[in-house]
GROMACS .gro file of C-alpha atoms in nm:
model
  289
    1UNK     CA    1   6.285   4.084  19.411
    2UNK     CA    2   6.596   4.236  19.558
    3UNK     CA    3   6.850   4.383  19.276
    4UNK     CA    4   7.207   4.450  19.381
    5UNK     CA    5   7.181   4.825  19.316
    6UNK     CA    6   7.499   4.903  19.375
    7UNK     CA    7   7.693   4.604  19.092
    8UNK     CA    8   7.396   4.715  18.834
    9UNK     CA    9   7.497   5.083  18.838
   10UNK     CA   10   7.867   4.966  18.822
   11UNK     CA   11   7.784   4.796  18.493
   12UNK     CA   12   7.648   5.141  18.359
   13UNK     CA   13   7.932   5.345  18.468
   14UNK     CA   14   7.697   5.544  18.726
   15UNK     CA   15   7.654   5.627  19.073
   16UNK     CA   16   7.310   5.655  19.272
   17UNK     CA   17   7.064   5.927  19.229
   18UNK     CA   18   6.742   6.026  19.324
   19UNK     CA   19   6.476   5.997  19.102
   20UNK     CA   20   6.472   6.283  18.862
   21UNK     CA   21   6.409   6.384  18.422
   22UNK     CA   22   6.752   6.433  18.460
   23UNK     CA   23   6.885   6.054  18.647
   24UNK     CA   24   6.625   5.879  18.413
   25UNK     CA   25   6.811   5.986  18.078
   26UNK     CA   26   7.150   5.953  18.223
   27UNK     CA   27   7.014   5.576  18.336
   28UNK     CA   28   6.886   5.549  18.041
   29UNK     CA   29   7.166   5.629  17.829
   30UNK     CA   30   7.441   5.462  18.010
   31UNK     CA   31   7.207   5.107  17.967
   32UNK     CA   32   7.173   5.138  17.585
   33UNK     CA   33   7.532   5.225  17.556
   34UNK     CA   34   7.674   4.923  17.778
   35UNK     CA   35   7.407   4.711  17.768
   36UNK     CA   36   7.389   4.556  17.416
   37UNK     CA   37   7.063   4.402  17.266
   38UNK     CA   38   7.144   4.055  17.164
   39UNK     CA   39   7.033   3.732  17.108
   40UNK     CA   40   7.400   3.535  17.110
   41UNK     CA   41   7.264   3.302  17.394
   42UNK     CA   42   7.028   3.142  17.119
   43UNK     CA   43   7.321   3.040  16.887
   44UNK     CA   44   7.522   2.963  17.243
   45UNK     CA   45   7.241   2.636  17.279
   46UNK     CA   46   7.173   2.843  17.625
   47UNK     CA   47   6.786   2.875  17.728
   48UNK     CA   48   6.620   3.173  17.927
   49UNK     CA   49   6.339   3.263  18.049
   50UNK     CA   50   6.111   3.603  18.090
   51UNK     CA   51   6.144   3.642  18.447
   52UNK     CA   52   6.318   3.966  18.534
   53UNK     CA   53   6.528   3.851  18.839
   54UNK     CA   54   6.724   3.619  18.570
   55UNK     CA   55   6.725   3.886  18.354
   56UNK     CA   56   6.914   4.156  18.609
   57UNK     CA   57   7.133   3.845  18.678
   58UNK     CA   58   7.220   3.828  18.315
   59UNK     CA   59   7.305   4.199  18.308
   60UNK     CA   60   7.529   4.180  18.609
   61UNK     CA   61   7.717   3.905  18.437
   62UNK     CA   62   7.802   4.152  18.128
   63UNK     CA   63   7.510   4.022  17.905
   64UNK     CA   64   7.233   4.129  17.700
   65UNK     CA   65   6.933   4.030  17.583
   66UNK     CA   66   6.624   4.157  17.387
   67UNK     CA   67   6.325   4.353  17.480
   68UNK     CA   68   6.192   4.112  17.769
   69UNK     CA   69   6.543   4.082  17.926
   70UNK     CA   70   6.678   4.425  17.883
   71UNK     CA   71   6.322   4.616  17.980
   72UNK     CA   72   6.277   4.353  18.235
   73UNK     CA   73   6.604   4.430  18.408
   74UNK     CA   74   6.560   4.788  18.374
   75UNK     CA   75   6.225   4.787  18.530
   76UNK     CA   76   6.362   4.608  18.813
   77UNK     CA   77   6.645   4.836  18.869
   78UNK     CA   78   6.427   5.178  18.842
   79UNK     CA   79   6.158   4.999  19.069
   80UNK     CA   80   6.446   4.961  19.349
   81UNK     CA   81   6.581   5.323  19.269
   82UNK     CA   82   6.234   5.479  19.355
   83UNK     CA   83   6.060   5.519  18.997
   84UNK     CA   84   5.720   5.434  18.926
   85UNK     CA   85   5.702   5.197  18.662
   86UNK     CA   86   5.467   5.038  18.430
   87UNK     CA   87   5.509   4.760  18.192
   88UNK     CA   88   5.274   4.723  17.879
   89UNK     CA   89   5.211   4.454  17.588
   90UNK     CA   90   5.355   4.564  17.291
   91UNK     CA   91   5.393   4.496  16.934
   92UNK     CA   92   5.657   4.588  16.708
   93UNK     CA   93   5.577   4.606  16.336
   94UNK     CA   94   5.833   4.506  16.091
   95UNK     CA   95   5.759   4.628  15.771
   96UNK     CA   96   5.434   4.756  15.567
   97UNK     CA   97   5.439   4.413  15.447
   98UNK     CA   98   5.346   4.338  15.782
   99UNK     CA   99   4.989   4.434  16.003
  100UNK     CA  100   5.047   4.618  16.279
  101UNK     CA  101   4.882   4.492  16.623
  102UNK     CA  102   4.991   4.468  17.000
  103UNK     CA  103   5.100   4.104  16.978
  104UNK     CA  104   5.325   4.047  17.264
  105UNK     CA  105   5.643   4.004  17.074
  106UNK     CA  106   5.761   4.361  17.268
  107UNK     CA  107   5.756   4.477  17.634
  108UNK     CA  108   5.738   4.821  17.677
  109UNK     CA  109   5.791   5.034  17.963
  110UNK     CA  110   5.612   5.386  18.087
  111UNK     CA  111   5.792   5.561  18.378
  112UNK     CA  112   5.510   5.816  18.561
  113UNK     CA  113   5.537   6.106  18.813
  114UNK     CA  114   5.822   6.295  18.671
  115UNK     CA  115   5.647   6.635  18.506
  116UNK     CA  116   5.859   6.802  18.257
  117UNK     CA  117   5.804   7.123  18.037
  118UNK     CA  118   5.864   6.829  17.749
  119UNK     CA  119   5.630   6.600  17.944
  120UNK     CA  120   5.357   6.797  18.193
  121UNK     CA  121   5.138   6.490  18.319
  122UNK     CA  122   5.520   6.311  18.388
  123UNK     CA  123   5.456   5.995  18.165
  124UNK     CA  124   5.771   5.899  17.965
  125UNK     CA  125   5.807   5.664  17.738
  126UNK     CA  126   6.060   5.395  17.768
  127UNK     CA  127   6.198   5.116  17.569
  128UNK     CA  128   6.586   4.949  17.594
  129UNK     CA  129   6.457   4.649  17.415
  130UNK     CA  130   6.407   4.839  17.023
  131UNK     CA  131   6.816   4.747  16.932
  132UNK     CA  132   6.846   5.058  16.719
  133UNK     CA  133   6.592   5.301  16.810
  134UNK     CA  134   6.580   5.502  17.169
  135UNK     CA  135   6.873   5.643  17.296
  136UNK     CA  136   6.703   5.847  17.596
  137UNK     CA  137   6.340   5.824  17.687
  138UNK     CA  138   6.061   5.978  17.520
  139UNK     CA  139   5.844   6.207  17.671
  140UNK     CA  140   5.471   6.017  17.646
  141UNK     CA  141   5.358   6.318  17.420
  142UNK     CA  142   5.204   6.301  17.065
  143UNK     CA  143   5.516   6.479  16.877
  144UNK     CA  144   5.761   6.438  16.674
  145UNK     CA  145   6.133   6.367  16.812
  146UNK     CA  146   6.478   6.386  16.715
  147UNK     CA  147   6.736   6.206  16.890
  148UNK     CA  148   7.067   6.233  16.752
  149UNK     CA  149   7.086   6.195  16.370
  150UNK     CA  150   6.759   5.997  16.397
  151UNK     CA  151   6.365   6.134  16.397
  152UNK     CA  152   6.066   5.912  16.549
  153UNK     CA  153   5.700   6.009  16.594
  154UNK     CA  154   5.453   5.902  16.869
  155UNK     CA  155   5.109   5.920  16.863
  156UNK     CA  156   4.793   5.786  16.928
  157UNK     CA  157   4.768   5.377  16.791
  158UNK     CA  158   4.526   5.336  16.532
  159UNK     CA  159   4.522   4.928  16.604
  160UNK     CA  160   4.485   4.983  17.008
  161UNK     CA  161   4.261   5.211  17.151
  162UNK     CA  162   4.360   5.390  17.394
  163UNK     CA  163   4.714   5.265  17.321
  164UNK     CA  164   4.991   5.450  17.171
  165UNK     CA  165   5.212   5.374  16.837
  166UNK     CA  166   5.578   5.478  16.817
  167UNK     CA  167   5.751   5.541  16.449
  168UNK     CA  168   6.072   5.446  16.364
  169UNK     CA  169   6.342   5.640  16.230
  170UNK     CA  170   6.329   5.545  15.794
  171UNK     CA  171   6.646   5.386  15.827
  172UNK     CA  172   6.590   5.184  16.132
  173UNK     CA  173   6.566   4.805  16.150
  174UNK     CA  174   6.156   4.814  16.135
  175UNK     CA  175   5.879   4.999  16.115
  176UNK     CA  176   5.690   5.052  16.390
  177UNK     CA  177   5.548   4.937  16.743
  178UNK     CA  178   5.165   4.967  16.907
  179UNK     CA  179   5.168   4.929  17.258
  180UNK     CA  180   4.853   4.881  17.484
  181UNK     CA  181   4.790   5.179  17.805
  182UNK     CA  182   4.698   4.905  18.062
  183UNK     CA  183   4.975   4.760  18.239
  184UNK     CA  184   5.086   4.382  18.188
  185UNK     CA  185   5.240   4.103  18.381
  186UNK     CA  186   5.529   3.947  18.270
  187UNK     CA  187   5.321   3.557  18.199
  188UNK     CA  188   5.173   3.817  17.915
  189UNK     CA  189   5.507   3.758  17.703
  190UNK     CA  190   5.587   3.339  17.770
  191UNK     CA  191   5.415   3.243  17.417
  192UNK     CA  192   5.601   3.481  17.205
  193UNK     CA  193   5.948   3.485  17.394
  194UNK     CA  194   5.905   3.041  17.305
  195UNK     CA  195   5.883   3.120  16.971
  196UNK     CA  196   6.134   3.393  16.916
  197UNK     CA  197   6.429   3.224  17.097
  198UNK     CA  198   6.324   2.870  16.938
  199UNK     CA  199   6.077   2.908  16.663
  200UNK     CA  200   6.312   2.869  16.289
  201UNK     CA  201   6.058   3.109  16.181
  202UNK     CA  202   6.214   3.377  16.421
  203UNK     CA  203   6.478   3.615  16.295
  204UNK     CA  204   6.629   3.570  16.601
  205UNK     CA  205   6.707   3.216  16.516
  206UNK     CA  206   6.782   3.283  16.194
  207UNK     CA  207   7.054   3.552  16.255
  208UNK     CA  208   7.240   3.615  16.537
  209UNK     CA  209   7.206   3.983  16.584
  210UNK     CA  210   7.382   4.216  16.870
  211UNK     CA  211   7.288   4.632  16.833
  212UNK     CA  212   7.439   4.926  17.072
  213UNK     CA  213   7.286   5.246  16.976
  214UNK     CA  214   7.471   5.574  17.140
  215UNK     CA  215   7.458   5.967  17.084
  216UNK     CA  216   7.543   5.943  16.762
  217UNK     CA  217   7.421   5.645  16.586
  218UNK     CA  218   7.385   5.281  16.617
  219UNK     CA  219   7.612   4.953  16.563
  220UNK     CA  220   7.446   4.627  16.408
  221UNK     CA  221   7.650   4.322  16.381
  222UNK     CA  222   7.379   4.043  16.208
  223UNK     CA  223   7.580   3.738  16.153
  224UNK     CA  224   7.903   3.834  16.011
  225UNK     CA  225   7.801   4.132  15.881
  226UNK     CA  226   7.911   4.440  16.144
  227UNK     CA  227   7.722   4.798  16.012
  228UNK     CA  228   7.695   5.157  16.146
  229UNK     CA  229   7.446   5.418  16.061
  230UNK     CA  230   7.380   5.768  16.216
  231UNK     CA  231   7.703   5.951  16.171
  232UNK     CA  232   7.857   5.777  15.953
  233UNK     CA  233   7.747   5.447  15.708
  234UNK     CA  234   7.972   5.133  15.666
  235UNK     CA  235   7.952   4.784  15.652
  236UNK     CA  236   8.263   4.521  15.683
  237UNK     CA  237   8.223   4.146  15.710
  238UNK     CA  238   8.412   4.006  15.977
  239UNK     CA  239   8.519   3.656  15.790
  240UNK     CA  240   8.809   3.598  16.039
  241UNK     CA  241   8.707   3.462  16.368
  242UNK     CA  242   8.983   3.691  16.542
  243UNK     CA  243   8.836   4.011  16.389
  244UNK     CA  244   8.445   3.880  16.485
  245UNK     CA  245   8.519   3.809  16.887
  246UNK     CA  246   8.749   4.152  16.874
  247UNK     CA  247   8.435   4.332  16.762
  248UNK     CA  248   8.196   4.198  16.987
  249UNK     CA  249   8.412   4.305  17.263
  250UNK     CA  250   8.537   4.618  17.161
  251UNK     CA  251   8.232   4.748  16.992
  252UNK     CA  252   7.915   4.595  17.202
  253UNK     CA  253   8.116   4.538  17.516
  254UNK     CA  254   8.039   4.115  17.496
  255UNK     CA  255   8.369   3.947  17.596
  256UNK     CA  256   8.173   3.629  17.633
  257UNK     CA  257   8.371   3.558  18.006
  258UNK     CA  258   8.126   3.322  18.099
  259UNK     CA  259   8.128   3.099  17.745
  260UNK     CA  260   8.342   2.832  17.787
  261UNK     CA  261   8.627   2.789  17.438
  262UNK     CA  262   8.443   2.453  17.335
  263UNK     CA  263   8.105   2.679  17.336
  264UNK     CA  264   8.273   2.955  17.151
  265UNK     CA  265   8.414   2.705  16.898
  266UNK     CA  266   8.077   2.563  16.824
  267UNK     CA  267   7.919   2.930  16.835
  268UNK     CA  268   8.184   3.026  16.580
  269UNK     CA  269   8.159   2.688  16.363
  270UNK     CA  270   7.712   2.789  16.364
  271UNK     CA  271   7.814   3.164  16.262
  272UNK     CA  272   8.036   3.062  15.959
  273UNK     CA  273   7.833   2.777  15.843
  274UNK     CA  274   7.508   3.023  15.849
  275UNK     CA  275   7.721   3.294  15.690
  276UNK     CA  276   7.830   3.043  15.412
  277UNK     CA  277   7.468   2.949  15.367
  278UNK     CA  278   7.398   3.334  15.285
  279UNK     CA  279   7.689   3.397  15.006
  280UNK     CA  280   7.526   3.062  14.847
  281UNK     CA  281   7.191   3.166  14.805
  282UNK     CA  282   7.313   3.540  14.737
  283UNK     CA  283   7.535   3.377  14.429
  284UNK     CA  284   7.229   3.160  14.350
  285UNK     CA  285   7.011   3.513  14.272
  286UNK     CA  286   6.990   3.579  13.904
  287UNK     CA  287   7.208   3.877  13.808
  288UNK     CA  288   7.042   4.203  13.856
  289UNK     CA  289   6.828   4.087  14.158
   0.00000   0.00000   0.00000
């Protein structure tokens, strides 16, 4: 496919380089700071599909997405600014409730032939589509890493052979993710990305979640509910519809431009209902729960 270089770059605030360790994090950066992970288009009745050209088109149009549209688009973009990229089958573990396994619900990237004192063999390790993990790539190194007020671990998978496991920061939003070494084709992904973006059972049906992590921490808004951790903890509920739309825009850089006001009526009207649905059964808990 052919990506309009030039209008993705403007969307991260950047200006062409040649591939370097250097351009990668900067690229890198700039995307999970303007690029929010998000699932809005769910709870917007819109539909997409895995394919990356409609997910750099998404992008360009000041969207999101989660880890097949964000690490799709990416992909696409490095790929046309000379990178070598690799896309694996991943699996992101949710809690130790939870088995860990390379199920397809995650796409994963590896970027190669960019040695490194961090990173020797050149193998980095990158991922867009984790909401409130990376912040920069990852050198593809068993180690332990600190980015920002956050720590994560990689090392080999104990569920994949030959495949790799990254650990999540204890505060983060889940556990863990096992990726497989051999690359993958996007058709790898069609099964779960059905059932996330239509499944009840998926969280992303279930709450409408948007995350923008930067140097310093990360920004969750999960239904009404807008949070930061890293350098600071809070939590405010954004009851008044003003306050929520002000927040998406100001905070995750979604002005919605392309919803028309009778879709961001209904939107709103599906956001307050759900949120009402979650004080009931809250107040229906016994006391002390």
């Amino acid at each position: 496919m052919t990506v309009d270089v030039p209008a993705y770059l403007r969307r991260l605030g950047l200006s062409a380089q040649s591939p370097s360790v250097e351009a990668l994090h900067a690229l890198h950066r700039a995307h999970a700071e303007r690029v929010p992970y998000e699932c809005l288009w769910i709870w917007l009745g819109q539909r997409r599909t895995v394919e990356p050209a409609e997910s750099v088109a998404f992008v360009l149009r000041g969207r999101g997405g989660y880890c097949y549209h964000l690490n799709g688009a990416f992909s696409e973009l490095l790929r046309a600014l000379g990178y070598s990229v690799t896309r694996h089958v991943g699996g992101v573990q949710g809690s130790a409730e939870l088995p860990a396994g390379v199920t397809a619900n995650h796409l994963v990237l590896t970027v190669s032939g960019l040695p490194s004192e961090a990173s020797p063999e050149g193998r980095w390790f990158v991922d867009l589509g984790l909401g409130d993990a990376l912040h920069e790539p990852l050198p593809l190194v068993p180690g332990e890493y600190e980015q920002g007020p956050f720590r994560y671990r990689l090392r080999p998978s104990e569920v994949e052979p030959g495949g790799w496991r990254f650990d999540h920061d204890a505060r983060g939003s889940f556990l863990g993710m096992d990726f497989r070494a051999s690359p993958a084709e996007m058709s790898a992904f069609a099964d779960q990305h059905k059932f996330l973006s239509t499944s009840p059972d998926s969280g992303f049906v279930r709450v409408a979640t948007v995350q923008r992590r930067d140097a310093t921490g990360v920004d969750s808004l999960r239904g009404l509910v807008l949070t930061r951790v890293g350098d600071a903890d809070t939590r405010t509920v954004l009851e008044d519809r003003r306050d929520y739309f002000t927040a998406l825009a100001d905070v995750f850089g979604l002005t919605l431009d392309d919803v028309p006001p009778a879709g961001r009526d209904a939107f709103w009207e599906r956001l307050a209902a759900s949120h009402a649905q979650f004080l009931s059964r809250q107040n229906s808990l016994p006391s002390g729960s």
